[in-house]
Coordinates of C-alpha atoms in Angstrom, one line a residue:
M1 CA 102.0 36.3 -13.8
T2 CA 98.2 36.9 -13.3
Q3 CA 95.2 35.3 -15.1
A4 CA 92.1 37.2 -15.5
T5 CA 90.4 34.7 -17.3
P6 CA 91.5 30.9 -18.9
D7 CA 91.9 32.7 -22.3
T8 CA 93.3 36.2 -21.4
V9 CA 96.7 36.5 -20.2
H10 CA 97.7 40.6 -18.8
E11 CA 100.9 41.9 -18.4
E12 CA 102.1 41.7 -14.9
P13 CA 102.5 44.7 -13.0
P14 CA 105.3 45.8 -11.6
A15 CA 105.8 45.2 -7.6
G16 CA 105.2 48.2 -5.4
P17 CA 102.8 49.7 -3.7
P18 CA 99.9 51.2 -5.5
A19 CA 99.8 54.6 -7.7
A20 CA 98.4 57.4 -6.7
E21 CA 94.9 58.5 -8.2
P22 CA 95.6 60.6 -11.3
P23 CA 96.1 64.3 -11.2
R24 CA 92.5 66.0 -12.1
R25 CA 94.5 68.3 -14.8
S26 CA 95.7 65.4 -16.6
V27 CA 92.5 63.3 -16.5
R28 CA 91.2 66.8 -18.1
V29 CA 93.8 66.3 -20.7
V30 CA 92.5 63.3 -21.9
L31 CA 88.8 63.8 -21.7
L32 CA 89.7 66.9 -23.6
A33 CA 91.2 64.5 -26.5
L34 CA 88.0 62.0 -25.8
M35 CA 85.2 65.1 -26.5
I36 CA 87.3 66.3 -29.9
A37 CA 86.7 62.5 -30.9
M38 CA 83.4 62.6 -30.2
L39 CA 82.7 65.9 -31.4
L40 CA 84.0 64.2 -34.6
A41 CA 81.4 61.9 -34.7
M42 CA 78.5 63.8 -34.3
L43 CA 79.5 66.8 -35.9
D44 CA 79.8 65.1 -38.8
N45 CA 76.4 64.5 -40.4
M46 CA 75.0 67.9 -38.9
I47 CA 77.7 69.8 -41.4
I48 CA 77.2 67.5 -44.4
G49 CA 73.4 68.5 -44.7
T50 CA 73.9 72.1 -45.3
A51 CA 76.9 71.0 -47.9
M52 CA 74.4 68.7 -49.6
P53 CA 72.7 70.6 -52.2
T54 CA 76.4 71.9 -53.5
I55 CA 77.6 68.2 -53.4
V56 CA 74.9 67.3 -55.6
G57 CA 75.3 70.3 -58.0
E58 CA 79.1 69.3 -59.1
L59 CA 78.9 65.2 -58.6
G60 CA 75.2 64.8 -59.3
G61 CA 73.7 61.5 -58.8
L62 CA 70.7 63.0 -56.7
E63 CA 68.7 59.5 -56.9
H64 CA 71.6 58.5 -54.7
L65 CA 71.7 61.4 -52.0
S66 CA 69.9 59.6 -49.3
W67 CA 73.1 57.3 -49.4
V68 CA 75.2 59.7 -48.3
V69 CA 73.6 59.9 -45.0
T70 CA 72.1 56.1 -44.7
A71 CA 75.8 54.7 -45.3
Y72 CA 77.4 56.3 -42.9
T73 CA 74.0 55.6 -40.3
L74 CA 75.0 51.9 -41.2
T75 CA 78.5 51.4 -40.8
T76 CA 78.4 53.3 -37.6
A77 CA 75.7 51.2 -35.9
A78 CA 76.9 48.0 -37.3
S79 CA 80.4 48.9 -35.8
T80 CA 80.0 49.8 -32.5
P81 CA 79.6 46.6 -31.1
V82 CA 82.3 45.2 -32.7
W83 CA 84.3 47.9 -31.9
G84 CA 83.5 47.4 -28.2
K85 CA 84.5 43.9 -27.7
L86 CA 87.2 44.3 -29.4
G87 CA 88.2 46.7 -27.1
D88 CA 87.5 44.3 -24.2
M89 CA 89.5 41.9 -25.7
Y90 CA 92.9 43.7 -27.3
G91 CA 93.0 46.7 -25.1
R92 CA 91.1 50.4 -25.3
K93 CA 93.9 52.6 -26.2
G94 CA 95.1 50.5 -29.8
I95 CA 91.5 49.9 -30.5
F96 CA 90.2 53.5 -30.2
I97 CA 93.5 55.2 -32.0
T98 CA 92.8 52.6 -34.8
S99 CA 88.9 53.5 -35.1
I100 CA 90.7 57.5 -35.1
V101 CA 92.9 56.8 -38.2
V102 CA 89.9 54.9 -39.9
F103 CA 87.6 58.3 -39.6
L104 CA 90.2 60.5 -40.7
L105 CA 91.2 58.3 -43.7
G106 CA 87.5 58.1 -44.6
S107 CA 87.2 62.1 -44.1
A108 CA 90.5 62.5 -46.2
L109 CA 88.9 60.3 -49.0
S110 CA 85.6 61.6 -48.7
G111 CA 86.6 65.4 -49.4
M112 CA 88.6 63.7 -52.6
A113 CA 85.6 62.1 -54.2
Q114 CA 85.3 62.5 -57.8
T115 CA 81.9 60.9 -58.4
M116 CA 78.7 60.2 -56.1
G117 CA 79.4 56.4 -56.0
Q118 CA 82.8 57.4 -54.4
L119 CA 81.7 59.2 -52.1
I120 CA 79.0 57.4 -50.5
G121 CA 82.0 54.5 -50.7
F122 CA 84.0 56.8 -48.4
R123 CA 81.3 57.6 -46.0
G124 CA 80.7 54.2 -44.9
V125 CA 84.8 54.3 -44.4
Q126 CA 83.9 57.4 -42.2
G127 CA 81.0 55.7 -40.3
L128 CA 82.9 52.7 -39.8
G129 CA 85.6 55.1 -38.0
A130 CA 83.0 56.4 -36.1
G131 CA 81.2 53.6 -34.4
G132 CA 84.9 53.0 -32.6
L133 CA 85.0 56.8 -31.7
I134 CA 81.5 56.9 -30.2
V135 CA 82.0 53.5 -28.2
G136 CA 85.6 54.7 -27.5
V137 CA 84.9 57.7 -25.8
M138 CA 82.4 55.7 -23.3
A139 CA 84.6 52.7 -22.6
I140 CA 87.6 55.0 -21.8
I141 CA 85.3 57.3 -19.6
G142 CA 84.3 54.3 -18.1
D143 CA 87.7 52.7 -17.1
L144 CA 89.0 56.2 -16.7
I145 CA 87.1 57.7 -14.2
P146 CA 85.1 55.5 -11.3
P147 CA 80.8 56.0 -11.4
R148 CA 80.8 58.1 -8.1
E149 CA 82.8 60.6 -9.9
R150 CA 81.9 60.5 -13.4
G151 CA 79.0 62.5 -13.2
R152 CA 81.2 65.9 -12.9
Y153 CA 82.0 65.5 -16.3
Q154 CA 78.6 64.7 -17.6
G155 CA 78.4 68.2 -18.7
M156 CA 81.1 68.2 -21.3
M157 CA 79.4 65.2 -23.2
A158 CA 76.2 67.2 -23.0
G159 CA 78.0 70.2 -24.2
V160 CA 79.7 68.6 -27.2
M161 CA 76.4 67.8 -28.3
A162 CA 74.7 70.7 -27.9
L163 CA 77.9 72.1 -29.7
A164 CA 77.4 69.5 -32.6
M165 CA 74.0 69.9 -33.1
I166 CA 73.5 73.8 -33.0
G167 CA 77.4 74.8 -35.2
G168 CA 77.0 72.0 -36.9
P169 CA 74.8 73.1 -39.5
L170 CA 76.4 77.2 -39.5
V171 CA 80.2 75.3 -39.9
G172 CA 79.0 73.3 -42.3
G173 CA 77.4 76.5 -44.4
T174 CA 80.3 78.5 -43.9
L175 CA 83.0 76.0 -45.2
T176 CA 80.5 75.1 -48.5
D177 CA 80.3 78.9 -49.1
T178 CA 83.6 80.3 -48.7
L179 CA 86.1 77.3 -49.2
G180 CA 84.0 74.8 -50.6
W181 CA 81.8 71.7 -49.6
R182 CA 85.4 69.2 -49.7
W183 CA 86.3 71.3 -46.4
S184 CA 83.1 69.8 -45.0
F185 CA 85.4 66.5 -44.4
Y186 CA 88.6 68.2 -44.0
I187 CA 87.9 69.9 -41.3
N188 CA 87.9 66.7 -39.6
L189 CA 91.7 66.3 -40.1
P190 CA 93.5 68.8 -37.9
L191 CA 90.6 68.0 -35.1
G192 CA 91.5 64.6 -35.1
A193 CA 95.4 65.1 -35.8
V194 CA 94.6 67.1 -32.5
A195 CA 93.0 64.5 -30.4
L196 CA 95.4 61.7 -31.9
A197 CA 98.4 63.2 -31.0
M198 CA 96.5 63.9 -27.0
V199 CA 95.5 60.3 -27.0
T200 CA 99.1 59.0 -27.9
T201 CA 101.2 60.9 -25.5
V202 CA 98.7 61.3 -22.4
L203 CA 96.4 58.2 -22.0
H204 CA 98.0 55.6 -20.6
L205 CA 95.7 51.9 -20.1
P206 CA 96.4 48.7 -19.2
K207 CA 97.7 46.3 -22.6
K208 CA 96.2 43.3 -23.1
R209 CA 96.9 40.1 -25.2
T210 CA 94.3 37.2 -25.3
K211 CA 94.1 33.8 -27.0
A212 CA 90.4 33.8 -27.6
R213 CA 89.4 33.8 -31.0
I214 CA 87.0 36.9 -32.3
D215 CA 83.3 35.9 -32.7
Y216 CA 83.2 36.0 -36.6
A217 CA 80.0 34.4 -36.9
G218 CA 78.1 36.6 -34.2
A219 CA 79.7 39.7 -35.7
A220 CA 78.4 38.9 -39.0
L221 CA 75.2 38.1 -37.7
L222 CA 75.1 41.4 -35.6
T223 CA 76.0 43.3 -38.6
V224 CA 73.3 41.9 -41.1
A225 CA 70.4 42.2 -38.3
I226 CA 71.4 45.9 -37.3
T227 CA 71.7 46.6 -41.2
S228 CA 68.3 45.2 -42.0
M229 CA 66.7 46.8 -39.0
V230 CA 68.3 50.5 -40.2
L231 CA 67.5 49.9 -43.7
V232 CA 63.9 49.2 -42.8
T233 CA 63.1 52.5 -40.8
T234 CA 65.3 54.2 -43.6
W235 CA 64.0 52.8 -46.2
G236 CA 60.3 52.3 -45.3
G237 CA 57.5 54.7 -46.3
L238 CA 60.0 57.0 -48.2
E239 CA 62.2 54.5 -51.0
Y240 CA 59.4 51.8 -50.8
A241 CA 55.8 51.1 -49.2
W242 CA 55.7 49.3 -46.0
D243 CA 53.9 46.2 -47.3
S244 CA 56.7 46.3 -50.3
G245 CA 58.6 42.8 -50.8
V246 CA 61.9 44.7 -50.0
I247 CA 60.6 45.7 -46.9
T248 CA 58.8 42.8 -45.4
G249 CA 62.2 40.7 -46.5
L250 CA 64.6 42.9 -44.5
A251 CA 62.1 43.0 -41.9
G252 CA 62.2 39.1 -42.1
T253 CA 66.2 39.0 -42.5
A254 CA 66.2 41.2 -39.0
V255 CA 64.3 38.6 -37.5
V256 CA 65.6 35.5 -38.5
T257 CA 69.6 36.6 -38.3
T258 CA 68.5 38.0 -34.6
I259 CA 67.3 34.6 -33.8
A260 CA 70.5 33.1 -35.3
L261 CA 72.5 36.0 -33.3
L262 CA 71.2 34.8 -29.4
V263 CA 71.8 31.5 -30.1
V264 CA 75.4 31.9 -31.7
E265 CA 76.0 33.9 -28.8
S266 CA 75.0 31.7 -25.8
R267 CA 77.5 29.4 -27.0
V268 CA 80.4 31.1 -28.3
A269 CA 82.9 31.2 -25.6
E270 CA 84.1 34.9 -26.6
P271 CA 80.6 36.3 -27.8
V272 CA 80.7 40.1 -29.6
L273 CA 77.5 40.7 -27.9
P274 CA 77.4 38.6 -24.3
L275 CA 73.7 38.1 -23.3
G276 CA 75.0 37.9 -19.7
I277 CA 74.8 41.4 -19.3
F278 CA 71.0 41.6 -19.7
R279 CA 70.8 39.6 -16.5
S280 CA 71.9 42.6 -14.8
R281 CA 67.7 44.2 -14.1
N282 CA 69.6 47.5 -14.2
F283 CA 71.6 46.8 -17.5
S284 CA 68.3 45.6 -19.4
L285 CA 66.5 49.2 -18.1
M286 CA 69.0 51.3 -18.9
T287 CA 69.4 49.8 -22.2
L288 CA 65.4 50.2 -22.5
I289 CA 65.4 53.8 -21.5
G290 CA 68.5 54.9 -23.6
F291 CA 66.0 53.3 -26.8
L292 CA 63.2 55.3 -25.6
V293 CA 65.3 58.6 -24.9
G294 CA 66.7 58.4 -28.9
F295 CA 63.5 57.2 -30.0
V296 CA 62.4 60.9 -28.9
M297 CA 65.8 62.8 -29.4
F298 CA 66.3 62.0 -32.6
G299 CA 62.6 62.1 -33.8
S300 CA 62.3 65.6 -31.8
M301 CA 65.3 67.1 -33.4
T302 CA 63.8 66.1 -37.4
F303 CA 60.5 67.6 -36.7
L304 CA 60.5 70.7 -34.7
P305 CA 62.9 72.3 -36.7
L306 CA 60.2 71.8 -39.7
Y307 CA 57.3 72.8 -37.8
Q308 CA 59.3 76.3 -36.9
Q309 CA 60.3 76.7 -40.3
T310 CA 56.6 75.8 -41.7
V311 CA 54.5 77.4 -39.5
Q312 CA 56.6 80.1 -37.5
G313 CA 58.1 80.9 -40.4
A314 CA 61.9 80.4 -39.4
S315 CA 65.0 80.4 -41.7
A316 CA 66.5 77.4 -41.7
T317 CA 69.5 78.7 -39.6
N318 CA 67.3 80.4 -36.8
S319 CA 65.3 77.3 -36.9
G320 CA 68.6 75.8 -35.7
L321 CA 69.1 78.5 -32.7
L322 CA 65.2 78.3 -32.1
L323 CA 66.2 74.8 -30.8
L324 CA 68.5 76.8 -28.1
P325 CA 66.2 76.4 -25.3
L326 CA 66.4 72.2 -25.3
L327 CA 69.5 72.0 -25.7
L328 CA 70.4 74.6 -23.3
A329 CA 68.2 73.0 -20.8
M330 CA 69.7 69.1 -21.5
M331 CA 73.3 70.7 -20.9
V332 CA 72.1 72.8 -17.6
V333 CA 70.1 69.5 -16.2
S334 CA 73.0 67.5 -16.9
L335 CA 75.6 68.9 -15.3
I336 CA 73.6 69.6 -12.3
A337 CA 72.3 65.9 -12.2
G338 CA 76.3 65.0 -12.4
R339 CA 77.5 66.9 -9.7
V340 CA 74.6 66.1 -7.2
T341 CA 75.3 61.7 -8.5
T342 CA 79.1 62.2 -7.6
R343 CA 78.3 64.0 -4.5
S344 CA 75.6 61.7 -2.9
G345 CA 76.1 58.5 -4.5
R346 CA 72.2 58.5 -5.6
Y347 CA 70.7 58.5 -8.8
K348 CA 67.6 56.5 -9.1
I349 CA 65.6 59.4 -8.5
F350 CA 67.1 61.1 -12.0
P351 CA 65.5 58.4 -14.4
V352 CA 62.5 59.2 -12.5
L353 CA 62.5 63.0 -13.1
G354 CA 63.8 62.5 -16.5
G355 CA 61.1 60.0 -17.4
G356 CA 57.9 62.5 -16.2
L357 CA 60.1 65.3 -18.0
M358 CA 60.2 64.0 -20.9
V359 CA 56.5 62.4 -21.3
A360 CA 55.5 66.4 -20.1
G361 CA 57.6 68.1 -22.8
L362 CA 56.1 66.2 -25.3
F363 CA 52.6 66.2 -24.0
L364 CA 52.9 69.9 -24.0
L365 CA 54.5 70.0 -27.9
S366 CA 51.4 67.8 -28.9
T367 CA 49.6 70.7 -28.1
M368 CA 51.1 73.3 -30.7
D369 CA 49.0 74.8 -33.0
T370 CA 49.3 77.1 -35.7
G371 CA 49.2 80.1 -33.1
T372 CA 51.6 78.6 -30.8
S373 CA 54.3 81.6 -30.3
R374 CA 57.8 80.7 -30.5
F375 CA 58.2 81.6 -26.9
V376 CA 55.9 79.2 -25.7
S377 CA 57.1 76.2 -28.0
G378 CA 60.6 77.2 -26.5
C379 CA 59.3 76.9 -22.8
Y380 CA 57.6 72.9 -24.0
M381 CA 61.1 72.6 -25.9
A382 CA 63.1 73.8 -22.7
V383 CA 60.8 70.8 -20.5
L384 CA 61.7 67.9 -22.8
G385 CA 65.5 69.0 -22.8
A386 CA 65.2 69.2 -19.0
G387 CA 63.4 65.0 -19.2
L388 CA 66.2 64.3 -22.0
G389 CA 69.6 66.4 -19.7
F390 CA 68.3 63.9 -16.6
L391 CA 68.5 60.7 -18.7
M392 CA 71.2 61.5 -21.5
Q393 CA 74.3 60.4 -19.1
I394 CA 72.6 58.8 -16.5
T395 CA 71.7 55.7 -18.7
M396 CA 75.0 54.8 -19.6
L397 CA 76.6 55.5 -16.1
V398 CA 74.4 53.0 -14.7
A399 CA 74.8 50.6 -17.5
Q400 CA 78.3 50.7 -17.2
N401 CA 78.4 50.2 -13.0
S402 CA 76.1 47.1 -14.0
V403 CA 78.4 45.4 -15.5
E404 CA 82.2 44.0 -14.8
M405 CA 85.1 46.2 -15.8
K406 CA 86.0 43.2 -18.3
D407 CA 82.8 44.2 -20.0
M408 CA 82.7 48.0 -20.1
G409 CA 83.3 48.1 -23.9
V410 CA 80.4 45.6 -25.1
A411 CA 78.4 47.4 -22.1
S412 CA 79.4 51.1 -24.0
S413 CA 78.8 49.7 -27.3
T414 CA 75.4 47.9 -26.4
A415 CA 74.1 50.9 -24.9
T416 CA 75.1 53.5 -27.3
L417 CA 73.8 51.0 -30.5
F418 CA 70.5 50.5 -28.3
R419 CA 70.0 54.6 -28.6
T420 CA 71.0 54.5 -32.3
V421 CA 68.7 52.3 -33.0
G422 CA 66.4 53.6 -31.3
G423 CA 66.8 57.2 -33.5
S424 CA 66.5 55.2 -36.2
F425 CA 62.8 53.5 -35.2
G426 CA 61.7 57.3 -33.7
V427 CA 62.4 59.2 -37.3
A428 CA 60.5 56.2 -39.3
I429 CA 57.6 56.0 -37.0
M430 CA 57.0 59.8 -36.7
G431 CA 57.8 60.6 -39.9
A432 CA 55.1 57.9 -41.3
L433 CA 53.1 59.5 -39.1
F434 CA 53.7 63.0 -39.8
T435 CA 53.7 62.4 -43.9
H436 CA 50.1 60.5 -43.3
R437 CA 48.8 63.1 -41.8
V438 CA 49.7 66.3 -43.9
Q439 CA 48.2 64.0 -46.7
D440 CA 45.0 63.8 -45.4
G441 CA 44.9 67.3 -44.3
M442 CA 45.9 68.6 -47.7
A443 CA 43.3 66.5 -49.4
G444 CA 40.3 68.7 -48.1
G445 CA 40.3 70.9 -51.1
A446 CA 42.6 73.1 -50.3
G447 CA 42.6 74.3 -54.2
P448 CA 44.6 73.4 -57.1
G449 CA 48.0 73.7 -55.8
A450 CA 47.3 71.6 -53.1
P451 CA 48.5 68.3 -54.6
A452 CA 51.7 69.7 -55.7
V453 CA 52.6 70.4 -51.5
T454 CA 51.6 66.9 -50.6
E455 CA 54.0 65.3 -53.6
G456 CA 57.1 67.5 -52.3
A457 CA 57.1 65.5 -49.2
A458 CA 55.8 67.7 -47.0
Q459 CA 59.0 69.8 -46.7
L460 CA 58.9 73.3 -47.8
D461 CA 60.5 76.2 -46.9
A462 CA 59.2 79.8 -45.2
A463 CA 60.4 81.2 -48.7
S464 CA 58.6 78.6 -50.8
L465 CA 55.8 78.6 -48.3
A466 CA 55.2 82.5 -49.4
K467 CA 55.3 81.8 -53.0
L468 CA 51.9 79.4 -52.2
P469 CA 48.1 80.8 -52.9
D470 CA 47.0 81.9 -49.2
A471 CA 44.7 79.1 -49.2
V472 CA 47.8 76.3 -50.1
R473 CA 49.8 77.8 -47.3
E474 CA 47.2 77.8 -44.5
A475 CA 46.0 74.6 -45.4
Y476 CA 49.4 73.4 -45.7
Q477 CA 50.5 75.3 -42.0
S478 CA 47.6 73.5 -40.8
A479 CA 48.0 70.3 -41.5
V480 CA 52.1 70.6 -40.7
A481 CA 50.3 71.5 -37.0
G482 CA 48.3 68.6 -37.6
G483 CA 51.6 66.2 -38.1
T484 CA 53.5 67.7 -35.5
H485 CA 50.7 67.0 -32.8
I486 CA 50.1 63.2 -34.0
V487 CA 53.8 62.8 -33.4
F488 CA 54.7 63.7 -30.4
L489 CA 51.3 62.4 -29.2
V490 CA 52.8 59.1 -30.0
A491 CA 56.4 60.0 -28.6
A492 CA 54.7 60.9 -25.2
F493 CA 53.0 57.4 -24.8
A494 CA 56.4 55.7 -25.8
A495 CA 58.1 57.9 -23.6
V496 CA 55.3 56.4 -20.8
A497 CA 57.1 53.2 -21.0
G498 CA 60.5 54.7 -19.9
F499 CA 58.9 56.5 -17.5
L500 CA 57.5 53.2 -16.2
A501 CA 60.8 51.5 -16.4
A502 CA 62.9 54.1 -14.0
W503 CA 60.6 53.2 -11.0
F504 CA 62.4 49.5 -11.3
V505 CA 65.7 50.7 -11.3
E506 CA 67.7 49.5 -8.4
E507 CA 70.0 51.7 -6.3
V508 CA 73.2 49.5 -6.0
P509 CA 76.0 52.1 -5.1
L510 CA 78.7 53.4 -7.8
R511 CA 81.7 52.3 -7.5
G512 CA 84.2 54.4 -6.5
A513 CA 88.0 55.1 -7.1
G514 CA 89.4 52.7 -4.5
P515 CA 88.3 50.2 -2.1
D516 CA 87.4 53.1 0.2
G517 CA 84.9 54.5 -2.1
P518 CA 81.4 53.7 -2.2
G519 CA 80.2 50.1 -3.0
A520 CA 83.6 49.2 -2.4
G521 CA 83.6 45.6 -1.9
S522 CA 80.2 44.9 -3.3
G523 CA 78.7 43.9 -6.6
G524 CA 76.7 45.9 -9.1
T525 CA 73.2 44.7 -10.3
G526 CA 75.1 42.6 -13.1
G527 CA 78.3 41.3 -10.3
A528 CA 80.6 44.5 -11.1
R529 CA 83.3 44.7 -8.0
A530 CA 84.8 47.5 -6.3
E531 CA 87.4 49.1 -8.2
A532 CA 91.0 49.2 -7.0
E533 CA 92.6 52.1 -6.7
A534 CA 94.4 53.7 -9.9
G535 CA 97.3 51.8 -11.4
G536 CA 97.0 49.0 -8.7
G537 CA 94.6 47.0 -10.4
G538 CA 95.2 43.3 -11.8
D539 CA 95.1 43.7 -15.3
G540 CA 98.5 45.3 -15.2
T541 CA 97.7 49.0 -14.3
G542 CA 101.0 50.3 -12.5
P543 CA 103.5 53.3 -12.5
G544 CA 105.2 53.8 -15.7
S545 CA 107.2 56.9 -16.8
G546 CA 105.3 59.7 -18.7
G547 CA 103.0 61.1 -16.1
G548 CA 99.9 59.8 -18.7
V549 CA 96.9 59.4 -17.0
R550 CA 95.7 55.3 -16.1
A551 CA 92.8 53.8 -15.9
A552 CA 91.4 54.4 -12.3
G553 CA 90.1 50.8 -11.7
F554 CA 90.0 47.2 -12.6
P555 CA 89.0 44.1 -10.8
A556 CA 91.4 42.2 -9.0
A557 CA 92.8 39.1 -10.8
K558 CA 93.0 35.8 -9.2
P559 CA 96.9 34.7 -9.3
V560 CA 97.6 31.3 -11.2

């Protein structure tokens, strides 16, 4: 028997030569299943957005509308680190399958909801599963494909994101108009069943048995801290004033529980969030950059369509299509960066280029006004998209390369969590600045209709704008352009921090597929060891029946 840690026992690998590297065709089959699972998690909120008016019309509960999205976001963010740690402790495949089942259960129940309260509760179940889907995909890719080879598949992940952002509203509108809003949830069932069948039959990862206790205290503190942070950024300035007792209380709770979490995690044997991973300079830097990427990306995706609909006169559907320059640039650049990384093994230049282009794109977007054409704004978006393309997958790749294989799940979940929290902060801060700027712009005597526009939460579509008096409409468009200016200017200054952080990234060789691969025999920044050949790791990966794909590398364990 082999023993990886005092508390973890793995199945003994069978004797014999190490297995050959998994066939690329089999890898692609598994990756297809993983991409379907990721698409489910990312597509859901995009689809639901267009169906919400119909849902409210049937179920009522307009005052609780925001909770349909908030419940999903909260449970996704809070559960992500826990799913990652459970995968590290008990095996990635079983935990991932469980998350798919939970997500599909939540989808089915949401489709059958009869009241708004039921829908909110079932959306929470759905978000719980979504947290496991996202981190499961990232961690399994980290197990299955060595960092040196992982770059070639980055375009797939960027493509899934682009497909979700562009296709989500179109699919949601079509399903709602033809089959009814409940099919916005039911559509997940056949897709999820395909992913579940493919993962179950084709993917083979090491089985683990552990005697370590689950860090219940750490999981509870982490959940409360994340929930408090997300509620502050979701409710602040909208449901409650920033200086209200509710928001200050939530902020205080977030601070206290975060401090308590650090104390607990420094003492327990199997922390749900191992603080040791932050000793790696690369991991900490990539976590910061990932936070800023989420801050910029989610904020941009929120306010660019608003500018396009209000100032440039685009419809809701067209405003989604007008994001194509950003999304296509992000996808193409991510694919190129991945290919170059695979061939050269070098990656430091990409965070630097990405950070610089992200800053430049945001500064360009901050110059938009009421006279900016769609072509010019599309060029500006392409610059921002190129910057995000250099950063989206490279940050995850370097973060995973900076930790030991046993921490792959928690590293993936931590990087994902910080990007999610960054997105929440970005939307909240940009939203507060935008609303304040629009209100100030409309307060300058734009006519009797100006107060009504301001009370409308600074969001009117093109059809509603056409009904306003000319003076009010022009004042509102100018105010929205001013709000867009301030939010992108602030985002640009925030992105400067990511650009500066990228210069301090250390170029640690990416682990290869075997002992002859790049970086073999050397640890990463976080002490990561060179991966063993496929099927030959000490975690019990060995030849087996079924011809499925096995993890490409695990550190060899010391014999007892």
